[in-house]
C-alpha cells in the first residue's frame, strides 16, 4: 500500500523542488521517497521531517512523513500528520487517498471520521473532504449519512470522479440501479472508456434485464488491451444471470487470452456440464484445469460431474471421493461435495460399491 503511494509523492516533490529540471541535486524529500521505496521507514521519517524543517511546509512533504509513520506502524501519528496536511491543503487528492489507505490499514475509521467532521465545520465546502468523509461513513454502516454527504459533494463539484463512483456504489448496495447507472454514466463522462466503470455499468444494466445495453458496455470495456480476468468476470456475471451462451462466449475469450487460467477452464467446463453439451470438449477443459491445480476439490468436482454425465460412474465416484477427502468438513463446499458423493455412489452397480 505504502509503495503504491510513495511514487506520487516522489514525482510531485521532484517537480515542485526542480521546476526547471536543471542540474540534478537530490534533496531531503527525494531521499525520504527513496527510503520509502526501499522500506527503510526510519530513515524516510528522519529525512521527511528534516525536509519539513529545512525546506518548509508542503502537502507533499507532510505526505512523505505520514507514509513513513504508516510504514513504522504508527497509525495514530500518521493520521495526525495527514489531518494537519489536509487542513493546510484541503484540495490535495493525494492526501485524501493516503488517508483512506491509512483507514483501511489501521482501522482508523472512527478517529478519521471525527477529525474530518471537525475540519468540515471549520472549512468552506470541499468535495474531496465530503467524499472521503462519506467513504468513511459508509464503512461505518452509516449509509444514509454517506449518501447525504456524497450528494452535497456533487453540489459542490459535479465533476468529482471519486464522488460519482462512491455514489454509484451506495446506490447499488441499496438496489437503486437507476441511480447507480446515472452516476456511472456521469463518471464515464469524466473518464471515458474506463474499463472498471464500464464493467460495473454493464453489471448494473444486467440487473435491470437490459441485456443489449449490458453487452455494449462489456464490449467497450474490452476494447484495446485487457486481461483474461476481465472476460472471466463478465462471464461470471452472465452465468449468475442464467445466460449460459454469453457466459461461454466470455469464458472462451478469457482462455484464449490466458490458456493457463485454471479458474476459467474449470468454469467453462462446468457451464458446458450444466447445459449438457460438448461434454467431451468440457472434459478436456476440466483436465487442463487439473493439470494446473490437481488438488483443487472444486475442479475435481467438475471433472467428476462430467464423467458422471457420460456414464463413467466408477471413475466419477473415485474422483469425487478424492475431492471430498481434500475438502475441510467445516468449509462452505463440504456439504455440497458430500451430496455429489452420495449421488455418484448411488449410480454405481452393487458390485462396484463393495
Coordinates of N, CA and C in Angstrom, one line a residue, residues 81-219:
X81 N -0.6 13.7 11.2 CA 0.1 14.4 10.1 C -0.8 14.7 8.9
X82 N -1.6 13.7 8.5 CA -2.5 13.8 7.4 C -3.6 14.8 7.6
X83 N -4.2 14.8 8.8 CA -5.2 15.8 9.1 C -4.7 17.2 9.1
X84 N -3.5 17.4 9.6 CA -2.8 18.7 9.6 C -2.5 19.1 8.2
X85 N -2.1 18.1 7.3 CA -1.8 18.5 6.0 C -3.0 18.8 5.2
X86 N -4.1 18.1 5.4 CA -5.4 18.4 4.8 C -5.9 19.8 5.1
X87 N -5.7 20.1 6.4 CA -6.1 21.5 6.8 C -5.4 22.6 6.1
X88 N -4.1 22.3 5.8 CA -3.3 23.2 5.0 C -3.5 23.2 3.5
X89 N -3.8 22.0 3.0 CA -4.0 21.8 1.6 C -5.3 21.0 1.3
X90 N -6.5 21.6 1.6 CA -7.7 20.8 1.5 C -8.1 20.3 0.2
X91 N -7.5 20.7 -0.9 CA -7.9 20.2 -2.2 C -6.9 19.1 -2.7
X92 N -6.0 18.6 -1.9 CA -5.0 17.7 -2.4 C -5.6 16.2 -2.5
X93 N -5.7 15.7 -3.6 CA -6.3 14.4 -3.8 C -5.3 13.3 -3.2
X94 N -4.0 13.5 -3.3 CA -3.1 12.6 -2.7 C -3.3 12.4 -1.2
X95 N -3.5 13.5 -0.5 CA -3.7 13.4 0.9 C -4.9 12.6 1.3
X96 N -6.0 12.8 0.6 CA -7.2 12.0 0.9 C -7.1 10.6 0.5
X97 N -6.4 10.3 -0.5 CA -6.1 8.9 -0.9 C -5.3 8.2 0.1
X98 N -4.2 8.9 0.7 CA -3.4 8.4 1.7 C -4.2 8.1 3.0
X99 N -5.2 9.0 3.3 CA -6.0 8.9 4.5 C -6.9 7.7 4.3
X100 N -7.4 7.4 3.2 CA -8.3 6.2 3.0 C -7.4 5.0 3.2
X101 N -6.2 5.0 2.6 CA -5.3 3.8 2.8 C -5.0 3.6 4.2
X102 N -4.8 4.7 5.0 CA -4.5 4.6 6.4 C -5.6 4.0 7.2
X103 N -6.9 4.4 6.8 CA -8.0 3.9 7.5 C -8.2 2.4 7.3
X104 N -7.9 2.0 6.1 CA -8.0 0.5 5.8 C -6.9 -0.2 6.5
X105 N -5.7 0.3 6.5 CA -4.6 -0.4 7.1 C -4.7 -0.4 8.7
X106 N -5.1 0.7 9.2 CA -5.0 0.9 10.7 C -6.4 0.8 11.3
X107 N -7.5 0.6 10.6 CA -8.8 0.5 11.1 C -9.1 1.8 11.9
X108 N -8.8 2.9 11.3 CA -9.0 4.2 12.0 C -10.2 5.0 11.5
X109 N -11.2 4.3 11.1 CA -12.4 4.9 10.5 C -13.1 5.9 11.5
X110 N -13.2 5.5 12.8 CA -13.9 6.3 13.8 C -13.0 7.6 14.0
X111 N -11.8 7.4 14.2 CA -10.9 8.6 14.5 C -10.8 9.5 13.3
X112 N -10.7 9.0 12.1 CA -10.6 9.8 11.0 C -11.9 10.5 10.7
X113 N -13.0 9.8 11.0 CA -14.3 10.5 10.8 C -14.5 11.7 11.7
X114 N -14.1 11.5 13.0 CA -14.2 12.6 13.9 C -13.3 13.8 13.5
X115 N -12.1 13.5 13.0 CA -11.2 14.6 12.6 C -11.8 15.3 11.3
X116 N -12.3 14.5 10.4 CA -12.8 15.2 9.1 C -14.1 15.9 9.4
X117 N -14.9 15.5 10.4 CA -16.1 16.2 10.7 C -15.8 17.6 11.3
X118 N -14.7 17.6 12.1 CA -14.3 18.8 12.7 C -13.8 19.8 11.6
X119 N -13.0 19.2 10.7 CA -12.5 20.1 9.6 C -13.6 20.6 8.7
X120 N -14.6 19.8 8.5 CA -15.8 20.2 7.7 C -16.5 21.4 8.3
X121 N -16.6 21.4 9.6 CA -17.2 22.5 10.3 C -16.5 23.8 10.2
X122 N -15.1 23.7 10.0 CA -14.3 24.9 10.0 C -14.0 25.4 8.6
X123 N -14.1 24.6 7.6 CA -13.7 24.9 6.2 C -14.9 25.2 5.3
X124 N -14.6 25.9 4.2 CA -15.6 26.1 3.2 C -16.0 24.7 2.6
X125 N -17.1 24.5 2.0 CA -17.5 23.3 1.3 C -16.4 22.8 0.4
X126 N -16.1 21.5 0.5 CA -15.0 20.9 -0.2 C -15.4 19.5 -0.7
X127 N -15.4 19.2 -2.0 CA -15.8 17.9 -2.5 C -14.9 16.8 -2.0
X128 N -13.6 17.0 -2.0 CA -12.7 16.0 -1.6 C -13.0 15.5 -0.2
X129 N -13.1 16.5 0.7 CA -13.3 16.2 2.1 C -14.7 15.5 2.3
X130 N -15.7 16.1 1.7 CA -17.1 15.5 1.8 C -17.1 14.0 1.3
X131 N -16.5 13.8 0.2 CA -16.5 12.5 -0.4 C -15.7 11.5 0.4
X132 N -14.6 11.9 1.0 CA -13.8 11.0 1.9 C -14.5 10.7 3.2
X133 N -15.2 11.8 3.7 CA -16.0 11.6 4.9 C -17.1 10.6 4.6
X134 N -17.7 10.7 3.5 CA -18.8 9.8 3.1 C -18.3 8.4 3.0
X135 N -17.1 8.2 2.4 CA -16.5 6.9 2.3 C -16.3 6.3 3.7
X136 N -15.9 7.1 4.6 CA -15.7 6.6 6.0 C -17.1 6.2 6.6
X137 N -18.1 7.1 6.4 CA -19.4 6.8 7.0 C -20.0 5.5 6.4
X138 N -19.7 5.3 5.1 CA -20.3 4.0 4.5 C -19.6 2.8 5.1
X139 N -18.4 2.9 5.5 CA -17.7 1.8 6.1 C -18.0 1.6 7.6
X140 N -18.6 2.6 8.1 CA -19.1 2.5 9.5 C -20.6 2.2 9.5
X141 N -21.1 1.8 8.3 CA -22.5 1.3 8.1 C -23.5 2.5 8.3
X142 N -23.0 3.7 8.1 CA -23.9 4.9 8.1 C -24.3 5.3 6.7
X143 N -25.0 4.4 6.0 CA -25.3 4.6 4.6 C -26.0 5.9 4.3
X144 N -27.0 6.2 5.1 CA -27.8 7.4 4.9 C -26.9 8.7 5.0
X145 N -26.1 8.7 6.0 CA -25.2 9.9 6.2 C -24.2 10.0 5.0
X146 N -23.7 8.8 4.6 CA -22.8 8.8 3.4 C -23.5 9.3 2.2
X147 N -24.7 8.9 1.9 CA -25.4 9.3 0.7 C -25.6 10.8 0.8
X148 N -26.0 11.4 1.9 CA -26.2 12.8 2.0 C -24.9 13.6 1.8
X149 N -23.8 13.1 2.3 CA -22.5 13.7 2.1 C -22.1 13.7 0.6
X150 N -22.3 12.6 0.0 CA -22.0 12.5 -1.4 C -22.8 13.4 -2.3
X151 N -24.1 13.5 -1.9 CA -25.0 14.4 -2.7 C -24.5 15.9 -2.5
X152 N -24.1 16.2 -1.3 CA -23.5 17.5 -1.0 C -22.2 17.8 -1.8
X153 N -21.4 16.7 -1.9 CA -20.2 16.8 -2.7 C -20.5 17.1 -4.1
X154 N -21.5 16.4 -4.7 CA -21.9 16.6 -6.1 C -22.3 18.1 -6.3
X155 N -23.0 18.6 -5.3 CA -23.5 20.0 -5.4 C -22.3 21.0 -5.5
X156 N -21.2 20.6 -4.7 CA -20.0 21.4 -4.7 C -19.3 21.3 -6.0
X157 N -19.1 20.1 -6.5 CA -18.4 19.8 -7.7 C -19.0 18.6 -8.4
X158 N -19.8 18.9 -9.4 CA -20.5 17.8 -10.2 C -19.5 17.0 -11.0
X159 N -18.3 17.4 -11.2 CA -17.3 16.6 -12.0 C -16.3 16.0 -11.1
X160 N -16.6 15.6 -9.8 CA -15.7 15.0 -8.9 C -15.8 13.5 -9.1
X161 N -14.8 12.9 -9.7 CA -14.9 11.5 -10.1 C -15.1 10.5 -8.9
X162 N -14.3 10.7 -7.9 CA -14.4 9.8 -6.7 C -15.8 9.8 -6.1
X163 N -16.4 11.0 -6.1 CA -17.8 11.1 -5.5 C -18.8 10.4 -6.4
X164 N -18.7 10.5 -7.7 CA -19.6 9.8 -8.6 C -19.5 8.3 -8.4
X165 N -18.3 7.8 -8.3 CA -18.1 6.3 -8.2 C -18.6 5.9 -6.8
X166 N -18.3 6.6 -5.7 CA -18.8 6.2 -4.4 C -20.4 6.2 -4.4
X167 N -20.9 7.3 -5.0 CA -22.4 7.4 -5.0 C -23.0 6.2 -5.8
X168 N -22.4 5.8 -6.9 CA -22.9 4.6 -7.6 C -22.9 3.4 -6.8
X169 N -21.8 3.2 -6.0 CA -21.7 2.0 -5.1 C -22.8 2.0 -4.1
X170 N -23.0 3.1 -3.5 CA -24.1 3.2 -2.5 C -25.5 2.8 -3.1
X171 N -25.7 3.4 -4.3 CA -26.9 3.1 -5.0 C -27.1 1.6 -5.3
X172 N -26.0 1.0 -5.7 CA -26.0 -0.5 -6.0 C -26.3 -1.3 -4.7
X173 N -25.7 -0.9 -3.6 CA -25.9 -1.6 -2.4 C -27.4 -1.5 -1.9
X174 N -28.0 -0.3 -2.2 CA -29.4 -0.1 -1.8 C -30.4 -0.7 -2.9
X175 N -29.9 -1.2 -4.0 CA -30.7 -1.7 -5.0 C -31.3 -0.7 -6.0
X176 N -30.8 0.6 -5.9 CA -31.3 1.7 -6.7 C -30.4 1.7 -8.0
X177 N -30.7 0.8 -8.9 CA -29.9 0.6 -10.1 C -30.0 1.8 -11.1
X178 N -31.2 2.4 -11.1 CA -31.3 3.6 -12.0 C -30.4 4.7 -11.5
X179 N -30.3 5.0 -10.2 CA -29.4 6.0 -9.7 C -27.9 5.5 -10.0
X180 N -27.7 4.3 -9.7 CA -26.3 3.8 -10.0 C -25.9 4.0 -11.4
X181 N -26.8 3.7 -12.3 CA -26.4 3.8 -13.8 C -26.2 5.3 -14.1
X182 N -27.0 6.2 -13.5 CA -26.9 7.6 -13.8 C -25.5 8.1 -13.3
X183 N -25.1 7.6 -12.1 CA -23.8 8.1 -11.5 C -22.6 7.5 -12.3
X184 N -22.8 6.3 -12.8 CA -21.7 5.7 -13.6 C -21.6 6.3 -14.9
X185 N -22.7 6.7 -15.5 CA -22.6 7.5 -16.8 C -21.9 8.8 -16.6
X186 N -22.2 9.5 -15.4 CA -21.6 10.7 -15.1 C -20.1 10.5 -15.0
X187 N -19.7 9.4 -14.3 CA -18.3 9.1 -14.1 C -17.6 8.9 -15.5
X188 N -18.3 8.2 -16.3 CA -17.7 7.9 -17.7 C -17.6 9.1 -18.5
X189 N -18.4 10.1 -18.3 CA -18.1 11.4 -19.0 C -16.8 12.0 -18.6
X190 N -16.4 11.7 -17.3 CA -15.1 12.3 -16.8 C -14.0 11.4 -17.2
X191 N -14.2 10.1 -17.3 CA -13.2 9.1 -17.6 C -13.7 8.1 -18.7
X192 N -13.8 8.6 -19.9 CA -14.5 7.8 -21.0 C -13.7 6.5 -21.2
X193 N -14.5 5.4 -21.3 CA -14.0 4.1 -21.6 C -13.1 3.5 -20.6
X194 N -13.3 3.9 -19.3 CA -12.5 3.3 -18.2 C -13.1 1.9 -17.9
X195 N -12.3 0.9 -18.1 CA -12.8 -0.5 -18.0 C -13.6 -0.8 -16.8
X196 N -13.1 -0.4 -15.6 CA -13.7 -0.8 -14.4 C -15.1 -0.2 -14.3
X197 N -15.2 1.1 -14.7 CA -16.5 1.7 -14.7 C -17.5 1.0 -15.7
X198 N -17.0 0.7 -16.8 CA -17.8 0.0 -17.8 C -18.3 -1.4 -17.4
X199 N -17.4 -2.1 -16.7 CA -17.8 -3.4 -16.1 C -18.9 -3.2 -15.1
X200 N -18.8 -2.2 -14.2 CA -19.8 -2.0 -13.2 C -21.1 -1.6 -13.9
X201 N -21.0 -0.7 -14.9 CA -22.2 -0.3 -15.6 C -22.9 -1.4 -16.3
X202 N -22.1 -2.3 -16.9 CA -22.7 -3.5 -17.5 C -23.4 -4.4 -16.5
X203 N -22.8 -4.5 -15.3 CA -23.4 -5.3 -14.3 C -24.8 -4.7 -13.8
X204 N -24.8 -3.4 -13.7 CA -26.0 -2.7 -13.3 C -27.1 -2.9 -14.3
X205 N -26.7 -2.8 -15.6 CA -27.6 -2.9 -16.7 C -28.2 -4.4 -16.7
X206 N -27.3 -5.3 -16.4 CA -27.8 -6.7 -16.4 C -28.8 -6.9 -15.3
X207 N -28.6 -6.3 -14.2 CA -29.5 -6.4 -13.0 C -30.9 -5.8 -13.4
X208 N -30.9 -4.9 -14.4 CA -32.2 -4.4 -14.8 C -32.7 -5.1 -16.0
X209 N -32.1 -6.2 -16.4 CA -32.5 -7.0 -17.5 C -32.4 -6.3 -18.8
X210 N -31.4 -5.3 -18.9 CA -31.2 -4.6 -20.1 C -30.0 -5.2 -20.8
X211 N -30.2 -6.4 -21.4 CA -29.1 -7.2 -21.8 C -28.4 -6.6 -23.0
X212 N -29.0 -5.9 -23.9 CA -28.3 -5.3 -25.0 C -27.4 -4.2 -24.6
X213 N -27.9 -3.4 -23.7 CA -27.1 -2.3 -23.1 C -25.9 -2.8 -22.4
X214 N -26.1 -3.9 -21.6 CA -25.0 -4.5 -20.8 C -24.0 -5.1 -21.7
X215 N -24.4 -5.7 -22.8 CA -23.4 -6.3 -23.7 C -22.6 -5.2 -24.4
X216 N -23.2 -4.1 -24.7 CA -22.5 -3.0 -25.3 C -21.5 -2.4 -24.3
X217 N -21.8 -2.3 -23.0 CA -20.9 -1.8 -22.0 C -19.7 -2.8 -21.9
X218 N -20.0 -4.1 -21.8 CA -18.9 -5.1 -21.7 C -18.0 -5.0 -22.9
X219 N -18.5 -4.9 -24.1 CA -17.7 -4.9 -25.2 C -16.8 -3.6 -25.3

